[in-house]
CSV table of C-alpha atoms in Angstrom, one decimal:
chain,number,residue,atom,x,y,z
U,1221,UNK,CA,-0.1,-0.6,-32.3
U,1222,UNK,CA,-2.5,-0.4,-29.4
U,1223,UNK,CA,-2.8,-3.5,-27.3
U,1224,UNK,CA,-6.3,-5.1,-27.5
U,1225,UNK,CA,-5.8,-7.9,-25.0
U,1226,UNK,CA,-8.7,-7.0,-22.8
U,1227,UNK,CA,-11.1,-6.7,-25.7
U,1228,UNK,CA,-9.9,-10.1,-27.0
U,1229,UNK,CA,-10.3,-11.7,-23.6
U,1230,UNK,CA,-13.9,-10.5,-23.5
U,1231,UNK,CA,-14.4,-12.1,-27.0
U,1232,UNK,CA,-12.9,-15.4,-25.9
U,1233,UNK,CA,-15.2,-15.3,-22.9
U,1234,UNK,CA,-18.2,-14.5,-25.1
U,1235,UNK,CA,-17.4,-17.3,-27.6
U,1236,UNK,CA,-16.2,-19.8,-25.1
U,1237,UNK,CA,-12.6,-19.8,-26.3
U,1238,UNK,CA,-13.6,-20.4,-30.0
U,1239,UNK,CA,-11.6,-17.9,-32.1
U,1240,UNK,CA,-13.2,-19.1,-35.3
U,1241,UNK,CA,-16.6,-18.3,-33.9
U,1242,UNK,CA,-15.4,-14.9,-32.9
U,1243,UNK,CA,-14.2,-14.3,-36.4
U,1244,UNK,CA,-17.6,-15.2,-37.8
U,1245,UNK,CA,-19.4,-13.1,-35.3
U,1246,UNK,CA,-17.3,-9.9,-35.1
U,1247,UNK,CA,-16.2,-7.3,-37.6
U,1248,UNK,CA,-13.6,-5.3,-35.6
U,1249,UNK,CA,-10.1,-5.0,-37.2
U,1250,UNK,CA,-8.3,-6.1,-34.0
U,1251,UNK,CA,-10.4,-9.3,-33.9
U,1252,UNK,CA,-9.3,-10.1,-37.4
U,1253,UNK,CA,-5.7,-9.2,-36.6
U,1254,UNK,CA,-5.6,-11.5,-33.7
U,1255,UNK,CA,-7.6,-14.5,-34.9
U,1256,UNK,CA,-7.3,-14.6,-38.6
U,1257,UNK,CA,-5.6,-17.9,-39.9
U,1258,UNK,CA,-3.9,-15.7,-42.5
U,1259,UNK,CA,-1.5,-14.6,-39.8
U,1260,UNK,CA,0.2,-18.0,-39.9
U,1261,UNK,CA,1.1,-17.6,-43.6
U,1262,UNK,CA,4.0,-15.3,-42.6
U,1263,UNK,CA,5.9,-18.3,-41.1
U,1264,UNK,CA,4.1,-21.3,-42.5
U,1265,UNK,CA,6.9,-21.8,-45.1
U,1266,UNK,CA,9.6,-22.2,-42.5
U,1267,UNK,CA,11.0,-25.8,-42.4
U,1268,UNK,CA,10.7,-26.3,-38.6
U,1269,UNK,CA,11.6,-29.8,-37.3
U,1270,UNK,CA,10.2,-31.6,-34.3
U,1271,UNK,CA,13.5,-31.2,-32.4
U,1272,UNK,CA,13.7,-27.4,-33.1
U,1273,UNK,CA,13.4,-24.9,-30.3
U,1274,UNK,CA,11.5,-21.6,-31.0
U,1275,UNK,CA,11.6,-18.4,-29.1
U,1276,UNK,CA,8.7,-16.1,-29.9
U,1277,UNK,CA,9.4,-12.6,-28.8
U,1278,UNK,CA,6.0,-10.8,-28.2
U,1279,UNK,CA,3.0,-13.0,-27.5
U,1280,UNK,CA,1.0,-11.3,-30.3
U,1281,UNK,CA,-2.3,-12.7,-29.0
U,1282,UNK,CA,-1.1,-16.3,-29.9
U,1283,UNK,CA,-1.8,-15.6,-33.6
U,1284,UNK,CA,1.2,-17.8,-34.7
U,1285,UNK,CA,1.9,-19.7,-31.6
U,1286,UNK,CA,-0.4,-22.6,-32.5
U,1287,UNK,CA,1.7,-23.1,-35.7
U,1288,UNK,CA,4.9,-23.1,-33.9
U,1289,UNK,CA,3.7,-25.6,-31.3
U,1290,UNK,CA,2.5,-28.0,-34.1
U,1291,UNK,CA,5.8,-27.8,-36.0
U,1292,UNK,CA,8.6,-27.5,-33.4
U,1293,UNK,CA,9.6,-29.5,-30.3
U,1294,UNK,CA,9.6,-26.6,-27.8
U,1295,UNK,CA,8.2,-23.1,-28.0
U,1296,UNK,CA,9.0,-20.3,-25.5
U,1297,UNK,CA,6.8,-17.2,-25.8
U,1298,UNK,CA,8.2,-14.1,-24.1
U,1299,UNK,CA,6.2,-11.0,-23.3
U,1300,UNK,CA,6.0,-8.4,-20.5
U,1301,UNK,CA,2.3,-8.1,-20.6
U,1302,UNK,CA,0.2,-10.5,-18.5
U,1303,UNK,CA,-2.9,-9.7,-20.4
U,1304,UNK,CA,-1.4,-10.6,-23.8
U,1305,UNK,CA,0.0,-13.8,-22.4
U,1306,UNK,CA,-3.4,-14.6,-21.0
U,1307,UNK,CA,-4.9,-14.4,-24.5
U,1308,UNK,CA,-2.3,-16.8,-25.7
U,1309,UNK,CA,-2.8,-19.1,-22.7
U,1310,UNK,CA,-6.6,-19.3,-23.4
U,1311,UNK,CA,-5.9,-20.2,-27.0
U,1312,UNK,CA,-3.0,-22.6,-26.7
U,1313,UNK,CA,-2.4,-23.2,-23.0
U,1314,UNK,CA,-3.1,-27.0,-23.3
U,1315,UNK,CA,0.0,-27.5,-25.5
U,1316,UNK,CA,2.6,-29.5,-23.6
U,1317,UNK,CA,5.6,-28.0,-25.5
U,1318,UNK,CA,4.6,-24.4,-24.8
U,1319,UNK,CA,6.2,-22.1,-22.2
U,1320,UNK,CA,4.6,-18.7,-21.5
U,1321,UNK,CA,7.2,-16.5,-20.0
U,1322,UNK,CA,6.8,-12.9,-18.5
U,1323,UNK,CA,10.0,-11.0,-19.2
U,1324,UNK,CA,12.1,-9.4,-21.9
U,1325,UNK,CA,15.2,-10.3,-24.0
U,1326,UNK,CA,18.3,-10.4,-21.8
U,1327,UNK,CA,20.9,-7.7,-22.2
U,1328,UNK,CA,24.5,-8.6,-22.8
U,1329,UNK,CA,25.6,-7.6,-19.4
U,1330,UNK,CA,22.5,-8.8,-17.5
U,1331,UNK,CA,23.4,-10.8,-14.4
U,1332,UNK,CA,19.9,-12.3,-14.1
U,1333,UNK,CA,17.1,-12.9,-16.6
U,1334,UNK,CA,14.3,-12.0,-14.4
U,1335,UNK,CA,12.0,-14.4,-16.3
U,1336,UNK,CA,8.9,-15.7,-14.6
U,1337,UNK,CA,6.6,-18.4,-16.0
U,1338,UNK,CA,3.1,-17.2,-16.6
U,1339,UNK,CA,0.5,-19.4,-14.9
U,1340,UNK,CA,2.7,-22.5,-15.5
U,1341,UNK,CA,4.4,-25.0,-13.3
U,1342,UNK,CA,6.4,-22.3,-11.5
U,1343,UNK,CA,9.7,-23.6,-12.5
U,1344,UNK,CA,12.8,-22.5,-10.6
U,1345,UNK,CA,14.8,-19.6,-11.9
U,1346,UNK,CA,17.7,-22.0,-12.8
U,1347,UNK,CA,15.3,-24.0,-15.0
U,1348,UNK,CA,14.1,-20.9,-16.8
U,1349,UNK,CA,17.6,-19.7,-17.3
U,1350,UNK,CA,18.3,-23.1,-19.0
U,1351,UNK,CA,15.5,-22.4,-21.5
U,1352,UNK,CA,17.5,-19.6,-23.1
U,1353,UNK,CA,21.1,-20.8,-22.4
U,1354,UNK,CA,20.6,-23.7,-24.8
U,1355,UNK,CA,19.9,-21.3,-27.6
U,1356,UNK,CA,17.1,-21.5,-30.2
U,1357,UNK,CA,16.8,-22.7,-33.8
U,1358,UNK,CA,14.3,-19.9,-34.5
U,1359,UNK,CA,14.0,-16.5,-32.7
U,1360,UNK,CA,10.9,-14.9,-34.1
U,1361,UNK,CA,9.6,-11.3,-33.6
U,1362,UNK,CA,6.1,-11.3,-35.2
U,1363,UNK,CA,5.3,-7.7,-34.5
U,1364,UNK,CA,7.8,-6.3,-32.0
U,1365,UNK,CA,9.4,-3.8,-34.4
U,1366,UNK,CA,6.0,-2.1,-34.9
U,1367,UNK,CA,6.3,-1.3,-31.2
U,1368,UNK,CA,9.9,-0.3,-31.2
U,1369,UNK,CA,11.5,3.1,-31.8
U,1370,UNK,CA,14.0,3.2,-34.7
U,1371,UNK,CA,16.7,4.1,-32.2
U,1372,UNK,CA,16.2,0.9,-30.2
U,1373,UNK,CA,15.7,-1.5,-33.1
U,1374,UNK,CA,19.4,-2.5,-33.6
U,1375,UNK,CA,19.8,-3.3,-29.9
U,1376,UNK,CA,16.6,-5.4,-29.9
U,1377,UNK,CA,17.7,-7.4,-32.9
U,1378,UNK,CA,21.2,-7.9,-31.5
U,1379,UNK,CA,19.8,-9.2,-28.2
U,1380,UNK,CA,17.6,-11.6,-30.2
U,1381,UNK,CA,20.5,-12.7,-32.4
U,1382,UNK,CA,22.6,-13.6,-29.4
U,1383,UNK,CA,20.1,-16.4,-28.6
U,1384,UNK,CA,20.2,-18.0,-32.1
U,1385,UNK,CA,22.0,-21.4,-32.3
U,1386,UNK,CA,24.6,-22.0,-35.1
U,1387,UNK,CA,22.6,-22.6,-38.3
U,1388,UNK,CA,19.5,-21.0,-36.7
U,1389,UNK,CA,17.4,-18.1,-37.9
U,1390,UNK,CA,16.1,-14.8,-36.6
U,1391,UNK,CA,13.0,-13.4,-38.2
U,1392,UNK,CA,11.3,-10.0,-37.6
U,1393,UNK,CA,8.4,-8.3,-39.4
U,1394,UNK,CA,8.0,-4.6,-39.8
U,1395,UNK,CA,5.8,-2.0,-41.5
U,1396,UNK,CA,7.2,0.0,-44.4
U,1397,UNK,CA,7.2,3.8,-43.7
U,1398,UNK,CA,6.8,4.4,-47.4
U,1399,UNK,CA,4.3,1.6,-48.0
U,1400,UNK,CA,1.9,2.3,-51.0
U,1401,UNK,CA,-1.2,2.2,-48.8
U,1402,UNK,CA,-0.1,5.2,-46.8
U,1403,UNK,CA,0.0,7.2,-50.0
U,1404,UNK,CA,-3.5,6.1,-50.5
U,1405,UNK,CA,-4.6,7.5,-47.2
U,1406,UNK,CA,-4.2,4.6,-44.7
U,1407,UNK,CA,-3.5,5.4,-41.1
U,1408,UNK,CA,0.3,4.9,-40.4
U,1409,UNK,CA,1.6,2.6,-37.7
U,1410,UNK,CA,3.3,4.2,-34.7
U,1411,UNK,CA,6.7,2.8,-35.7
U,1412,UNK,CA,7.8,1.7,-39.2
U,1413,UNK,CA,11.0,1.6,-41.3
U,1414,UNK,CA,12.1,2.5,-44.7
U,1415,UNK,CA,13.4,-0.4,-46.9
U,1416,UNK,CA,16.9,0.9,-46.7
U,1417,UNK,CA,16.7,1.1,-42.9
U,1418,UNK,CA,15.4,-2.4,-42.2
U,1419,UNK,CA,17.9,-3.8,-44.8
U,1420,UNK,CA,20.6,-2.0,-42.9
U,1421,UNK,CA,19.6,-3.5,-39.6
U,1422,UNK,CA,19.8,-7.0,-40.9
U,1423,UNK,CA,23.0,-6.3,-42.8
U,1424,UNK,CA,24.3,-5.0,-39.5
U,1425,UNK,CA,23.6,-8.4,-37.9
U,1426,UNK,CA,25.5,-10.1,-40.7
U,1427,UNK,CA,28.5,-7.8,-40.3
U,1428,UNK,CA,28.6,-8.3,-36.5
U,1429,UNK,CA,27.8,-12.0,-36.2
U,1430,UNK,CA,28.4,-13.4,-39.7
U,1431,UNK,CA,25.9,-15.5,-41.5
U,1432,UNK,CA,23.5,-14.2,-44.2
U,1433,UNK,CA,20.6,-11.7,-44.3
U,1434,UNK,CA,17.6,-11.3,-46.6
U,1435,UNK,CA,14.4,-9.4,-46.9
U,1436,UNK,CA,11.0,-10.8,-47.7
U,1437,UNK,CA,7.9,-8.8,-48.8
U,1438,UNK,CA,4.6,-10.2,-47.6
U,1439,UNK,CA,1.6,-9.0,-49.7
U,1440,UNK,CA,-0.7,-7.4,-48.9
U,1441,UNK,CA,1.2,-7.0,-45.6
U,1442,UNK,CA,2.7,-9.0,-42.7
U,1443,UNK,CA,-0.5,-9.0,-40.8
U,1444,UNK,CA,-2.6,-10.7,-43.5
U,1445,UNK,CA,-0.1,-12.3,-45.8
U,1446,UNK,CA,-1.3,-14.1,-48.9
U,1447,UNK,CA,1.9,-14.1,-51.0
U,1448,UNK,CA,5.6,-13.8,-49.9
U,1449,UNK,CA,8.1,-12.3,-52.3
U,1450,UNK,CA,11.9,-11.9,-51.8
U,1451,UNK,CA,14.9,-10.3,-53.5
U,1452,UNK,CA,15.3,-13.5,-55.4
U,1453,UNK,CA,11.6,-13.7,-56.4
U,1454,UNK,CA,10.2,-10.2,-57.1
U,1455,UNK,CA,6.7,-9.7,-58.6
U,1456,UNK,CA,6.3,-8.6,-62.3
U,1457,UNK,CA,3.9,-5.8,-63.4
U,1458,UNK,CA,0.4,-7.0,-62.7
U,1459,UNK,CA,1.3,-9.7,-60.2
U,1460,UNK,CA,0.4,-7.7,-57.1
U,1461,UNK,CA,-3.4,-7.8,-57.0
U,1462,UNK,CA,-6.2,-7.8,-54.5
U,1463,UNK,CA,-4.3,-5.7,-52.0
U,1464,UNK,CA,-6.7,-2.7,-51.8
U,1465,UNK,CA,-8.8,-4.2,-48.9
U,1466,UNK,CA,-8.6,-1.7,-46.0
U,1467,UNK,CA,-8.6,-3.4,-42.7
U,1468,UNK,CA,-7.1,-0.6,-40.6
U,1469,UNK,CA,-10.4,1.2,-39.8
U,1470,UNK,CA,-11.7,4.5,-41.3
U,1471,UNK,CA,-9.5,6.7,-43.4
U,1472,UNK,CA,-9.5,8.6,-46.6
U,1473,UNK,CA,-8.9,6.9,-50.0
U,1474,UNK,CA,-6.9,8.8,-52.5
U,1475,UNK,CA,-6.2,6.3,-55.3
U,1476,UNK,CA,-5.9,2.8,-56.6
U,1477,UNK,CA,-3.3,0.8,-54.6
U,1478,UNK,CA,-3.0,-2.0,-57.3
U,1479,UNK,CA,-2.3,0.5,-60.1
U,1480,UNK,CA,0.3,2.2,-57.9
U,1481,UNK,CA,2.0,-1.1,-57.2
U,1482,UNK,CA,1.9,-2.1,-60.8
U,1483,UNK,CA,3.8,1.2,-61.6
U,1484,UNK,CA,6.3,0.4,-58.8
U,1485,UNK,CA,6.9,-3.1,-60.2
U,1486,UNK,CA,7.3,-1.6,-63.7
U,1487,UNK,CA,10.0,0.8,-62.5
U,1488,UNK,CA,11.8,-1.7,-60.3
U,1489,UNK,CA,10.7,0.0,-57.1
U,1490,UNK,CA,8.5,-2.7,-55.6
U,1491,UNK,CA,10.8,-3.2,-52.5
U,1492,UNK,CA,10.6,0.5,-51.7
U,1493,UNK,CA,6.8,0.7,-51.7
U,1494,UNK,CA,5.6,-2.7,-50.5
U,1495,UNK,CA,3.4,-2.3,-47.4
U,1496,UNK,CA,5.7,-4.3,-45.0
U,1497,UNK,CA,8.7,-6.5,-44.6
U,1498,UNK,CA,9.9,-9.7,-43.1
U,1499,UNK,CA,13.7,-9.6,-42.4
U,1500,UNK,CA,15.6,-12.8,-41.9
U,1501,UNK,CA,19.1,-13.4,-40.5
U,1502,UNK,CA,20.6,-16.9,-40.6
U,1503,UNK,CA,23.5,-17.6,-38.3
U,1504,UNK,CA,26.5,-19.4,-39.8
U,1505,UNK,CA,27.1,-23.0,-38.7
U,1506,UNK,CA,29.9,-23.6,-36.2
């Protein structure tokens, strides 16, 4: 997905930092994607505690960062793009428990993190190293898989999993390559995964590191989630409604998305044709 950080910075300047005012005054899909309060629904159900540490991989315009800073004790946002971190800083920079870090997930054989605090207190490298060495109760990738080649997805998730504390969770959202909206004519994302592929990635974490793995299914998708289903709670025929709103920009329309999903539910194929996924791996307790 294209990065719209500069456009969003212009909007924050125009509306004096008021994201809600920008939502009321603008109609662009990327403004809705970045500022919609629906974004938080994807993670609102997590039972974060005030002593939990959260690592958010990918700044994602700060769309969920506010939720994390309210719920958890410490939140580290990691991104390689200054402009995306700047959007986040302008939205949430006043939060005392927030660290905005320029960098990427460390590789297993890395001698140095290379992390740098973005417009913060300029902490020493040793202090930044300590941010990740203590591990995290939640490592969350809100949209990183949509910008990751399939060939690199397993490595990305394994590097993220290495930072999860015992009993902690890793969560990552992804687009479904065979999502029903694409059969209706929606523009596909640059990188997406079949259900069997994403399930395989999270099962791979379970096999390598132990713990448990599960897929969730946000409806209508992970960007604007209203309902969250899972393998333990799948929709029945007719449950999946109000999903035909097209927020991706222009495109052709070849059918009724709700009817198609009703047929998928009837045939037991909801998981194959849902528009996106949220994978979760929970590390076993020591």
